[in-house]
mmCIF file with all atom_site columns, C-alpha atoms in Angstrom:
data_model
loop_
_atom_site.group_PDB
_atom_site.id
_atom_site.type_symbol
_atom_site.label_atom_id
_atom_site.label_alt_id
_atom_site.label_comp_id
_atom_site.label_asym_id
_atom_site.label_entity_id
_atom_site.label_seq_id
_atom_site.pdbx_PDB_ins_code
_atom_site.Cartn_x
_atom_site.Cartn_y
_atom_site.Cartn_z
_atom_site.occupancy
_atom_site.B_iso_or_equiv
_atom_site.pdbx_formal_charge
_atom_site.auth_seq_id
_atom_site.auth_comp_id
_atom_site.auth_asym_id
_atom_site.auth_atom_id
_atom_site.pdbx_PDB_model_num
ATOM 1   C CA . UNK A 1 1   ? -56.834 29.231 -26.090 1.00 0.00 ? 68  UNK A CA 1
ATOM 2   C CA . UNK A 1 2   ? -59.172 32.438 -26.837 1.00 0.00 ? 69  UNK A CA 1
ATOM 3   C CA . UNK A 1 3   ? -58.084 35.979 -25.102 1.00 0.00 ? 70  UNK A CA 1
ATOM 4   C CA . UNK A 1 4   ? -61.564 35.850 -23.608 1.00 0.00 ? 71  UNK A CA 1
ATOM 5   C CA . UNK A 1 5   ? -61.296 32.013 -22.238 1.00 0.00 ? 72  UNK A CA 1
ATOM 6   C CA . UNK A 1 6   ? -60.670 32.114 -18.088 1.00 0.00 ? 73  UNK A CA 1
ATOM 7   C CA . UNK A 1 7   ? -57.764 31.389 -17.024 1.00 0.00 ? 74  UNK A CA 1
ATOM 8   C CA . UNK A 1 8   ? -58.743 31.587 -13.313 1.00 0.00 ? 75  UNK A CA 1
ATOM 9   C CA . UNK A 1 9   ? -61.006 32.833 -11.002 1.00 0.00 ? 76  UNK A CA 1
ATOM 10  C CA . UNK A 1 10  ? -61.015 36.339 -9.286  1.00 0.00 ? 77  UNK A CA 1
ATOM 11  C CA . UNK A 1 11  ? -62.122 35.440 -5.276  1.00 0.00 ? 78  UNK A CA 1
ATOM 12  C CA . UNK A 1 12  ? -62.706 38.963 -4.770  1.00 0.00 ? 79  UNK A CA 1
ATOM 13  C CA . UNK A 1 13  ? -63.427 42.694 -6.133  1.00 0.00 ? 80  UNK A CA 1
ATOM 14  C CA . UNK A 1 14  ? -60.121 44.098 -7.438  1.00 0.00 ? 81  UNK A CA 1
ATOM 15  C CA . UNK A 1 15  ? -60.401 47.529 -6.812  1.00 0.00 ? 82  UNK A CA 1
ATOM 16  C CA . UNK A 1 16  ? -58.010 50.305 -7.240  1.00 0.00 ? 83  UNK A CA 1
ATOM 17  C CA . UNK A 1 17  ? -57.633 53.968 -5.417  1.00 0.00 ? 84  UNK A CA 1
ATOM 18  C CA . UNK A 1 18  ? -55.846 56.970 -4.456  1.00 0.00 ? 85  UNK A CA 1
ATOM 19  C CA . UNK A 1 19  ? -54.092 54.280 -1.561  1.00 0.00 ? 86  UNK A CA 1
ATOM 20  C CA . UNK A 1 20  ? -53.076 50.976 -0.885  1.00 0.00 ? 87  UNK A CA 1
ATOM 21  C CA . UNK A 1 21  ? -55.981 49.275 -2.943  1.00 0.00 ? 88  UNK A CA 1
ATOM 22  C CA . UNK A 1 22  ? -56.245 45.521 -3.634  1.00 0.00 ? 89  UNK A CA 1
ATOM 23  C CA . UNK A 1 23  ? -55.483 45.397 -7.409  1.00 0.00 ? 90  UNK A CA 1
ATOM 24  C CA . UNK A 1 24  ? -52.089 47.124 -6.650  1.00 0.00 ? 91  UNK A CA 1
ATOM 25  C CA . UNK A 1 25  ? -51.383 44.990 -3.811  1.00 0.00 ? 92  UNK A CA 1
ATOM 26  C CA . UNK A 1 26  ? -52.296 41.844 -6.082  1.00 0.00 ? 93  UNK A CA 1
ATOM 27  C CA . UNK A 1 27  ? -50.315 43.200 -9.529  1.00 0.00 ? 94  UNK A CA 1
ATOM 28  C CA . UNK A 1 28  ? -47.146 44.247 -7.296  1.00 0.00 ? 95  UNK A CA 1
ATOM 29  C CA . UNK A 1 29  ? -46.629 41.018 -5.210  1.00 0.00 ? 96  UNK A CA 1
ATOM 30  C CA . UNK A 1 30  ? -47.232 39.348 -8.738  1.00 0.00 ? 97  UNK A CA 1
ATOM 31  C CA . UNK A 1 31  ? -44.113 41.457 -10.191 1.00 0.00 ? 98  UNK A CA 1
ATOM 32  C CA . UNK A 1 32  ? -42.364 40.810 -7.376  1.00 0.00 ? 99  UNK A CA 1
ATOM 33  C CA . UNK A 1 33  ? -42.403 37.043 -7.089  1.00 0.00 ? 100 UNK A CA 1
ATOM 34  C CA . UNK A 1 34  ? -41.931 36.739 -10.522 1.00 0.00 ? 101 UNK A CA 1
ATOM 35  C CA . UNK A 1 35  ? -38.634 39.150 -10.638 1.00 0.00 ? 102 UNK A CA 1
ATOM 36  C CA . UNK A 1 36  ? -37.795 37.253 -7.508  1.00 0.00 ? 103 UNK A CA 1
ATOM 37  C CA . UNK A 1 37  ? -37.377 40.747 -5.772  1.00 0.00 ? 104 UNK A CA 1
ATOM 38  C CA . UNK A 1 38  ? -37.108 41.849 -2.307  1.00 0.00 ? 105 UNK A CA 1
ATOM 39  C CA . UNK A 1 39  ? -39.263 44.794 -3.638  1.00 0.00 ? 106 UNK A CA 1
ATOM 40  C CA . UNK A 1 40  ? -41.999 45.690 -6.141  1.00 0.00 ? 107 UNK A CA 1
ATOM 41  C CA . UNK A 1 41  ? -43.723 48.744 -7.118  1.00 0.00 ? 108 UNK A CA 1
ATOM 42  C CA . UNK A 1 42  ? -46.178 49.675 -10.242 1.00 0.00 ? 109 UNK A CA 1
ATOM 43  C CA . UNK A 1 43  ? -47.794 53.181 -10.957 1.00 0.00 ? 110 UNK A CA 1
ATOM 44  C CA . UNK A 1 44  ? -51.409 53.201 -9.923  1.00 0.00 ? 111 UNK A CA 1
ATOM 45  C CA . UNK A 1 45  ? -52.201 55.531 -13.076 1.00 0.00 ? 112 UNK A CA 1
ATOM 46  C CA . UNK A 1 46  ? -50.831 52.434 -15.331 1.00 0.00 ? 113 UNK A CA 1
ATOM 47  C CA . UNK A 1 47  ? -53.415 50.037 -13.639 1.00 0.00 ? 114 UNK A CA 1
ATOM 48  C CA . UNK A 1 48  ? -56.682 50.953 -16.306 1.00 0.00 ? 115 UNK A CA 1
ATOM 49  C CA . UNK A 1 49  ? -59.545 48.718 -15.287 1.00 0.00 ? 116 UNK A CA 1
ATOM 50  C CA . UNK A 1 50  ? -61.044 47.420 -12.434 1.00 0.00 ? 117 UNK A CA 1
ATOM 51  C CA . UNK A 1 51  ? -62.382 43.728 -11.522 1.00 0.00 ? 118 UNK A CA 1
ATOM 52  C CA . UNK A 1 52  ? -65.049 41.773 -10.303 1.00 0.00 ? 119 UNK A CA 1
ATOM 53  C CA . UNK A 1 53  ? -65.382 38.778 -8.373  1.00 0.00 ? 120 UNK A CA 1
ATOM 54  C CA . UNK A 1 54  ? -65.386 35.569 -11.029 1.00 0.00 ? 121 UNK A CA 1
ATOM 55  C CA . UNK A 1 55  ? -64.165 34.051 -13.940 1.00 0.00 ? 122 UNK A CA 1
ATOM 56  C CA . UNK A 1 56  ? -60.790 35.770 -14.937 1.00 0.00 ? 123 UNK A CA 1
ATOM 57  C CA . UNK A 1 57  ? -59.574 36.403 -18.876 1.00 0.00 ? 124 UNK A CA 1
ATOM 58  C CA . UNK A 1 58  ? -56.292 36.781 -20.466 1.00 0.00 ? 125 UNK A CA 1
ATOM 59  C CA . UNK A 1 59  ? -58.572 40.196 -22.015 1.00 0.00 ? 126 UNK A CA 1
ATOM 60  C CA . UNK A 1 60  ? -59.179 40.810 -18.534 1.00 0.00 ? 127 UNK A CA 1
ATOM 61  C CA . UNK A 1 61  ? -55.624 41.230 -17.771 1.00 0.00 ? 128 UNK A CA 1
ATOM 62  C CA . UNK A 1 62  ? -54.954 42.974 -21.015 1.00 0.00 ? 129 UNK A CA 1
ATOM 63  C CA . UNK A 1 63  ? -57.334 45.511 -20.366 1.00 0.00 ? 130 UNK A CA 1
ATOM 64  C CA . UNK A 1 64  ? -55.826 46.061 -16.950 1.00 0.00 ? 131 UNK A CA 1
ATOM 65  C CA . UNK A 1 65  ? -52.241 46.444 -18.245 1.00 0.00 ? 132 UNK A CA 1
ATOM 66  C CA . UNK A 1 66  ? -52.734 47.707 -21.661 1.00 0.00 ? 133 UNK A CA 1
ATOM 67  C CA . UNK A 1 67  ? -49.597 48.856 -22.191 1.00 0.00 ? 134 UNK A CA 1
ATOM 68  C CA . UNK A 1 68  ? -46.355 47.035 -23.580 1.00 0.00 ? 135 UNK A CA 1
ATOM 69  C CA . UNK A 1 69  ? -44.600 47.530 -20.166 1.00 0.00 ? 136 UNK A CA 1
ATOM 70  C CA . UNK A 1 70  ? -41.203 45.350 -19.810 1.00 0.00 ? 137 UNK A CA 1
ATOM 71  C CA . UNK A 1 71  ? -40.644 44.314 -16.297 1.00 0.00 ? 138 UNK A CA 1
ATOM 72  C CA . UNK A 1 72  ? -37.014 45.208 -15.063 1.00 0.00 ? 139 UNK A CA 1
ATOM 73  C CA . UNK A 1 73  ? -35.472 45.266 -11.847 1.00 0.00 ? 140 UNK A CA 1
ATOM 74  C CA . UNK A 1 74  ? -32.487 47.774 -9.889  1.00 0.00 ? 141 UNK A CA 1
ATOM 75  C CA . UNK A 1 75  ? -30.075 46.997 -7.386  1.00 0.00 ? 142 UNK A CA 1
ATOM 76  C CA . UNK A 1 76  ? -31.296 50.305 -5.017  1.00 0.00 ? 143 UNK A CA 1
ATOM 77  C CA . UNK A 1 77  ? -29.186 51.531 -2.088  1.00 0.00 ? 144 UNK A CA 1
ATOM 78  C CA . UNK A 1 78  ? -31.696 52.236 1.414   1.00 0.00 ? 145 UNK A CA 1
ATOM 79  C CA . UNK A 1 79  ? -30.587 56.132 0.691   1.00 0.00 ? 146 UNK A CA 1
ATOM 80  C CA . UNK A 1 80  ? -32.235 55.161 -3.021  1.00 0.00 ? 147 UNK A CA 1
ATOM 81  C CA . UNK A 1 81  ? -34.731 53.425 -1.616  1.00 0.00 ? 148 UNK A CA 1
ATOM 82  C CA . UNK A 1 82  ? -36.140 55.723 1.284   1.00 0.00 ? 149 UNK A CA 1
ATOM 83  C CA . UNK A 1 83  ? -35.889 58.617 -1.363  1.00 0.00 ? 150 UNK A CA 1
ATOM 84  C CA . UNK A 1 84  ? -38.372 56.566 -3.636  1.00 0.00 ? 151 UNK A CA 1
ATOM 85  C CA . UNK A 1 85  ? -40.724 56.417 -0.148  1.00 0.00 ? 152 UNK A CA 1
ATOM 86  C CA . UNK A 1 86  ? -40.319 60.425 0.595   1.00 0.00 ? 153 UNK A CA 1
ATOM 87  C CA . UNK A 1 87  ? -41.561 60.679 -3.259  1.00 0.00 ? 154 UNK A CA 1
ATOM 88  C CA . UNK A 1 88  ? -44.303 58.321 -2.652  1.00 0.00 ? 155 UNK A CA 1
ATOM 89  C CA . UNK A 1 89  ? -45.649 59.909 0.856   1.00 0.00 ? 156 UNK A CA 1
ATOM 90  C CA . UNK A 1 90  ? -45.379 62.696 -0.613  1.00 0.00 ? 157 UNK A CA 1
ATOM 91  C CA . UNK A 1 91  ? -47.227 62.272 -3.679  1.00 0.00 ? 158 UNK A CA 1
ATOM 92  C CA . UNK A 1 92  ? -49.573 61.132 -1.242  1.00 0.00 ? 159 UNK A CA 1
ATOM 93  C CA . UNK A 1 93  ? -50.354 64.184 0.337   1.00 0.00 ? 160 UNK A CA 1
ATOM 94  C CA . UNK A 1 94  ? -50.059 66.536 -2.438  1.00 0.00 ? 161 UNK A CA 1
ATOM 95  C CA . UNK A 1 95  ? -52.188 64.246 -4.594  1.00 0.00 ? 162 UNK A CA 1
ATOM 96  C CA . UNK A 1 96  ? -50.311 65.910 -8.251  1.00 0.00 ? 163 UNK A CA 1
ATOM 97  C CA . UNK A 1 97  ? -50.205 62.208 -9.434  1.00 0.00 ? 164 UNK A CA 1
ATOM 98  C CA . UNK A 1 98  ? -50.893 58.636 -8.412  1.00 0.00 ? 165 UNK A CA 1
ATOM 99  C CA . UNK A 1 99  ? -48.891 56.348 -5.864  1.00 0.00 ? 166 UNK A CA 1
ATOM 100 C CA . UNK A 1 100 ? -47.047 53.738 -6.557  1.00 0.00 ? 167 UNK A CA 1
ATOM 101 C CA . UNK A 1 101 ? -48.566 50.414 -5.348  1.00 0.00 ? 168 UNK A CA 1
ATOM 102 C CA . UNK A 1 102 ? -45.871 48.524 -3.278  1.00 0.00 ? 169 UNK A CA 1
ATOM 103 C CA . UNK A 1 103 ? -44.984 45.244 -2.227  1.00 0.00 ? 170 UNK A CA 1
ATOM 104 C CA . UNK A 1 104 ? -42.360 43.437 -0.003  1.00 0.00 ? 171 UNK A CA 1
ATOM 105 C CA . UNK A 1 105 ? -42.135 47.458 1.295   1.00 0.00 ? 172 UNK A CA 1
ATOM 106 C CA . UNK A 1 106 ? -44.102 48.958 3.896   1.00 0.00 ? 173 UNK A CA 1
ATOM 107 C CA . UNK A 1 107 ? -44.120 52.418 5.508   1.00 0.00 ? 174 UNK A CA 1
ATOM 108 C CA . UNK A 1 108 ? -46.024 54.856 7.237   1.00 0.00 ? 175 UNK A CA 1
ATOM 109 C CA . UNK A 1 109 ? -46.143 58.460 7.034   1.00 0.00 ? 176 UNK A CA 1
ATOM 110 C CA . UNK A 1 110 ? -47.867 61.830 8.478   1.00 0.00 ? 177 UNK A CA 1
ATOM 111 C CA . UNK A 1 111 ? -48.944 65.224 6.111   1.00 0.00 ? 178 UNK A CA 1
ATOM 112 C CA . UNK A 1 112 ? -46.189 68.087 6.944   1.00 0.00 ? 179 UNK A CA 1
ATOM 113 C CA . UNK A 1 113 ? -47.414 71.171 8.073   1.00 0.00 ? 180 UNK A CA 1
ATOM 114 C CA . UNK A 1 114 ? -46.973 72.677 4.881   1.00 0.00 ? 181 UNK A CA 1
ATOM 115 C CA . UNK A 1 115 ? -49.758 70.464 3.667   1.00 0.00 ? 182 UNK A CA 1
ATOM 116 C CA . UNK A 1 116 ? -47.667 69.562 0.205   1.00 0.00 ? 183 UNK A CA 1
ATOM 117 C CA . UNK A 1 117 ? -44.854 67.012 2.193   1.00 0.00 ? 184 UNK A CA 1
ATOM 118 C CA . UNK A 1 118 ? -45.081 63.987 4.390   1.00 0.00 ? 185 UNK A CA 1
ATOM 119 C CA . UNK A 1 119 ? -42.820 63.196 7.037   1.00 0.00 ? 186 UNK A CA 1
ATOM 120 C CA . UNK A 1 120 ? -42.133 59.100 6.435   1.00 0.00 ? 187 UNK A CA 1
ATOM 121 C CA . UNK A 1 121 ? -41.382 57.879 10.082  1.00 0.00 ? 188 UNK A CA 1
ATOM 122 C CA . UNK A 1 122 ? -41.314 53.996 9.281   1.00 0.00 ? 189 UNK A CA 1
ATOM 123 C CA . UNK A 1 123 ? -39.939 51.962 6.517   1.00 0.00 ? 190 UNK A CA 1
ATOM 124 C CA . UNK A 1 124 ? -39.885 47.753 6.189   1.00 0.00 ? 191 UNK A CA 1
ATOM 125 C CA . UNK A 1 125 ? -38.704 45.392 3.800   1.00 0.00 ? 192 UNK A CA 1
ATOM 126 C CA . UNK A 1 126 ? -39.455 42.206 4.380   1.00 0.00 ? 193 UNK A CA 1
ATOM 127 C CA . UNK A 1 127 ? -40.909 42.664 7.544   1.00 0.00 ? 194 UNK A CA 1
ATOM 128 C CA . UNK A 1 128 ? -37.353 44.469 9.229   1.00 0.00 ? 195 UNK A CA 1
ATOM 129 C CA . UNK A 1 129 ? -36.338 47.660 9.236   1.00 0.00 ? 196 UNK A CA 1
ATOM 130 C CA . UNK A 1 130 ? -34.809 48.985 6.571   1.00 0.00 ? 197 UNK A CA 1
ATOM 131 C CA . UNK A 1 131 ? -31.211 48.301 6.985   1.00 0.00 ? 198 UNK A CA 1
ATOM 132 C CA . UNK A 1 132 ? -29.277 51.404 6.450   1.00 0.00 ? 199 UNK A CA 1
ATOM 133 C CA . UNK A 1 133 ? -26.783 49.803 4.895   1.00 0.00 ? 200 UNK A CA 1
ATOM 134 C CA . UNK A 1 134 ? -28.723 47.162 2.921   1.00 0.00 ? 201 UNK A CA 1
ATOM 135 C CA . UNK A 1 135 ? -28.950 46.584 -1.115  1.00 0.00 ? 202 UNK A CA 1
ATOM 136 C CA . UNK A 1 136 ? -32.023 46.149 -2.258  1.00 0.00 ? 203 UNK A CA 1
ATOM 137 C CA . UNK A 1 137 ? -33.672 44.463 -5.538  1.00 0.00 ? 204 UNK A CA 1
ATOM 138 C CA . UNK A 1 138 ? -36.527 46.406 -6.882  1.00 0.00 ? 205 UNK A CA 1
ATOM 139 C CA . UNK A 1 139 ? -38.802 44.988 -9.646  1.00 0.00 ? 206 UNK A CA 1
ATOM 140 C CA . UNK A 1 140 ? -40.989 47.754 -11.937 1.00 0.00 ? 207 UNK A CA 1
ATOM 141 C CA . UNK A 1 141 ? -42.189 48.449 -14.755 1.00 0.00 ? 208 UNK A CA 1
ATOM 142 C CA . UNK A 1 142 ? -39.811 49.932 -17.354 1.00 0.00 ? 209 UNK A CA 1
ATOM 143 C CA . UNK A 1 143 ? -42.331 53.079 -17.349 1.00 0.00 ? 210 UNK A CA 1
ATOM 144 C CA . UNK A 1 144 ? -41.956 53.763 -13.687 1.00 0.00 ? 211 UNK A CA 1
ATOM 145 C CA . UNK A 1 145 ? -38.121 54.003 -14.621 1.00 0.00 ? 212 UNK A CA 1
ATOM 146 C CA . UNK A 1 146 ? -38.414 56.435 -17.651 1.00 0.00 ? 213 UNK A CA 1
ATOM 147 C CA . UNK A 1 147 ? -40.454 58.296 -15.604 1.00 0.00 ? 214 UNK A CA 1
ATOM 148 C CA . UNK A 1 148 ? -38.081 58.705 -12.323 1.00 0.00 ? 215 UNK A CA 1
ATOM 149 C CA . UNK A 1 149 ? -38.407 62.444 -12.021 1.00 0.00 ? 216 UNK A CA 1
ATOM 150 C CA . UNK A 1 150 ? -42.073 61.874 -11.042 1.00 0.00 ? 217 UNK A CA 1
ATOM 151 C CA . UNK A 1 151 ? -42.161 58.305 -9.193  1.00 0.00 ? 218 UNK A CA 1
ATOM 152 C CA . UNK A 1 152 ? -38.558 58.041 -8.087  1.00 0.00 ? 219 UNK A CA 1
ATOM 153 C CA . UNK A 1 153 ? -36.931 61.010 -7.087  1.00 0.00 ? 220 UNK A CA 1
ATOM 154 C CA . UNK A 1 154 ? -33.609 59.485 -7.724  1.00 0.00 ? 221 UNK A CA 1
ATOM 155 C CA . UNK A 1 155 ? -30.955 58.686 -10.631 1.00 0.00 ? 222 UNK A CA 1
ATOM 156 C CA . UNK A 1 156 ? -31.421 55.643 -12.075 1.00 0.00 ? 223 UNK A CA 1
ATOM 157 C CA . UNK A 1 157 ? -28.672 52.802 -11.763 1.00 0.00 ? 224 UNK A CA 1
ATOM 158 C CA . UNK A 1 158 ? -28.278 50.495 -14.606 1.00 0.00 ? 225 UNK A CA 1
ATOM 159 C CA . UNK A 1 159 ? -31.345 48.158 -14.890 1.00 0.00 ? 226 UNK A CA 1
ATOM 160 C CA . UNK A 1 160 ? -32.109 44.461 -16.225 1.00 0.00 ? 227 UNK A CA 1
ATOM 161 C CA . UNK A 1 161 ? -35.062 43.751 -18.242 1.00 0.00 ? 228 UNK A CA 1
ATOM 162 C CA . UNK A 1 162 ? -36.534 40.332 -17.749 1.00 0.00 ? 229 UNK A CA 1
ATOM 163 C CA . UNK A 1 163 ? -37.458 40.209 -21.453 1.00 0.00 ? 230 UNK A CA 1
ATOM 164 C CA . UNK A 1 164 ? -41.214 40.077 -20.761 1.00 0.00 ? 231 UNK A CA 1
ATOM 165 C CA . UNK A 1 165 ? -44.023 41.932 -20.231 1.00 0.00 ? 232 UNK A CA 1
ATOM 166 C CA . UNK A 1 166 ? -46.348 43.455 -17.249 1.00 0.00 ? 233 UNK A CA 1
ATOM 167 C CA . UNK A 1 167 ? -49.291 41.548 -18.888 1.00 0.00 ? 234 UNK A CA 1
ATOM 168 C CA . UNK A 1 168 ? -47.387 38.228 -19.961 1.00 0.00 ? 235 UNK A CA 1
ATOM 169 C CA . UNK A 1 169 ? -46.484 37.903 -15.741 1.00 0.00 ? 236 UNK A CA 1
ATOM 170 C CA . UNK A 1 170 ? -49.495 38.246 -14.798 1.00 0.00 ? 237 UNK A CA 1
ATOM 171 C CA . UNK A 1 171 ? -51.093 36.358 -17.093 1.00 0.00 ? 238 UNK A CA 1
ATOM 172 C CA . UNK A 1 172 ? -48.692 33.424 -16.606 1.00 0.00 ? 239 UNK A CA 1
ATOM 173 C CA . UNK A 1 173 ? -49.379 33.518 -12.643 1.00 0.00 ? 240 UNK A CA 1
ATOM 174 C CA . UNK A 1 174 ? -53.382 33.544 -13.073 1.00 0.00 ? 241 UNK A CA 1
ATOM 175 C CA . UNK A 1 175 ? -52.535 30.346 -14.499 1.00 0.00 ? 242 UNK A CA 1
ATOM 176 C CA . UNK A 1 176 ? -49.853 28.963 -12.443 1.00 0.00 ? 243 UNK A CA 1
ATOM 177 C CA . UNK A 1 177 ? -52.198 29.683 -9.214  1.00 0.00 ? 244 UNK A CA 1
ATOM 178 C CA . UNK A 1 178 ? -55.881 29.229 -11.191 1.00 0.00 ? 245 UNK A CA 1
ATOM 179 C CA . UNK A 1 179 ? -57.622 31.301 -7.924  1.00 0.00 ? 246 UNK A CA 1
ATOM 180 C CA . UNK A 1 180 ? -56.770 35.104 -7.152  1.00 0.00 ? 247 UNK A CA 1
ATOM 181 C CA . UNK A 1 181 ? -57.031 36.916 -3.942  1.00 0.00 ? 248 UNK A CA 1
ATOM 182 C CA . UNK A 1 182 ? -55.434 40.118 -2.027  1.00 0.00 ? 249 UNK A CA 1
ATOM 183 C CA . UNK A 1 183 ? -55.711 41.587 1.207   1.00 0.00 ? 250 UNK A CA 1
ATOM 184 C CA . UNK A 1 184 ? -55.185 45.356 2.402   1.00 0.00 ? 251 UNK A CA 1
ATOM 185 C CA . UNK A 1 185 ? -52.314 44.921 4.256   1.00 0.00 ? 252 UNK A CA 1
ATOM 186 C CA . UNK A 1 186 ? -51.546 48.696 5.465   1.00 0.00 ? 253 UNK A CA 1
ATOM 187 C CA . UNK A 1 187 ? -48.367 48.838 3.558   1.00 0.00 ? 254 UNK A CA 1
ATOM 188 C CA . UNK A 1 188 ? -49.004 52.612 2.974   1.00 0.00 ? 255 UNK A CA 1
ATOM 189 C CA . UNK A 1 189 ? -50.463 53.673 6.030   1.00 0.00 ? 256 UNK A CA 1
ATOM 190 C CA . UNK A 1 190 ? -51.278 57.629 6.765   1.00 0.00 ? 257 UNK A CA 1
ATOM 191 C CA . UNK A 1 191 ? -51.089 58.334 10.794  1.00 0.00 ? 258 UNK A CA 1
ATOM 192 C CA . UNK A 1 192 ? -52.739 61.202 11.899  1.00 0.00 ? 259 UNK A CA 1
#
């Protein structure tokens, strides 16, 4: 099969943003189902091209995840994980660098005063509260790892790669599912 052949077909405009946008929604629950993960996240500034509505390529996907990303996944504590939320509100609000795009997690924050912090006042995995004493398995890009001082605010625990690729999962789940859709789901949501 060529790289520009479909291998599905895109129901809707995959857009990304400075939010919750579609294309992360979409490329996170893919990670996620495919590291079988309770949660997913991927860095908005590693998503490079948009989509259209139609016929979807193997280039298509390349050109969205053009780099050689390994998927990998942590065993996070809720302390871990609601320090990776504080470090996503607040990147958020202060706007220095991209989210991360989310899935299986939900939360909802509100700017500080100081105009550079959020205050995070609500945070779900699967649908329930996160449990303050819970383990958690996280699936992300290797990238997102490396690159903890900025994305994660935390130390990193040991992690297992999956042995393949950002573009190879999503690639392989275009054509396990053949049609392609997401939803804004208010997984980040800003209150007021």
């Amino acid at each position: 099969m060529c790289i520009r052949d479909s291998i599905g077909t895109l129901e809707v405009d995959l857009r990304k943003g400075r939010g919750e946008s579609l294309l992360g929604n979409w490329l996170a629950d893919v990670l996620r189902e495919r590291a079988g993960a309770d949660v997913a996240l991927i860095n908005t500034g590693g998503i490079r091209k948009e989509l259209l509505a139609g016929p979807l390529t193997a280039l298509d996907i390349h050109e969205i995840l053009p780099f050689a990303n390994s998927l990998i996944t942590m065993e996070l504590t809720s302390r871990q994980l609601a320090a990776i939320v504080q470090r996503n509100a607040d990147a958020g609000v202060e706007r220095t660098h991209g989210i991360l795009q989310i899935s299986g997690l939900t939360y909802a924050s509100r700017p500080a005063p100081d105009g550079s912090t959020a205050g995070v006042e609500e945070i779900t995995v699967g649908g329930r509260p996160l449990d303050p004493g819970g383990i958690y398995t996280v699936a992300l890009p290797d990238y997102v790892a490396a690159m903890a001082h900025v994305y994660l605010n935390i130390e990193v625990p040991e992690v297992y790669d999956l042995g393949v690729t950002l573009t190879q999962v999503v690639v392989e789940s275009v054509e396990a599912t053949g049609t392609v859709t997401a939803a804004l789901e208010g997984r980040i949501r800003q209150l007021d």
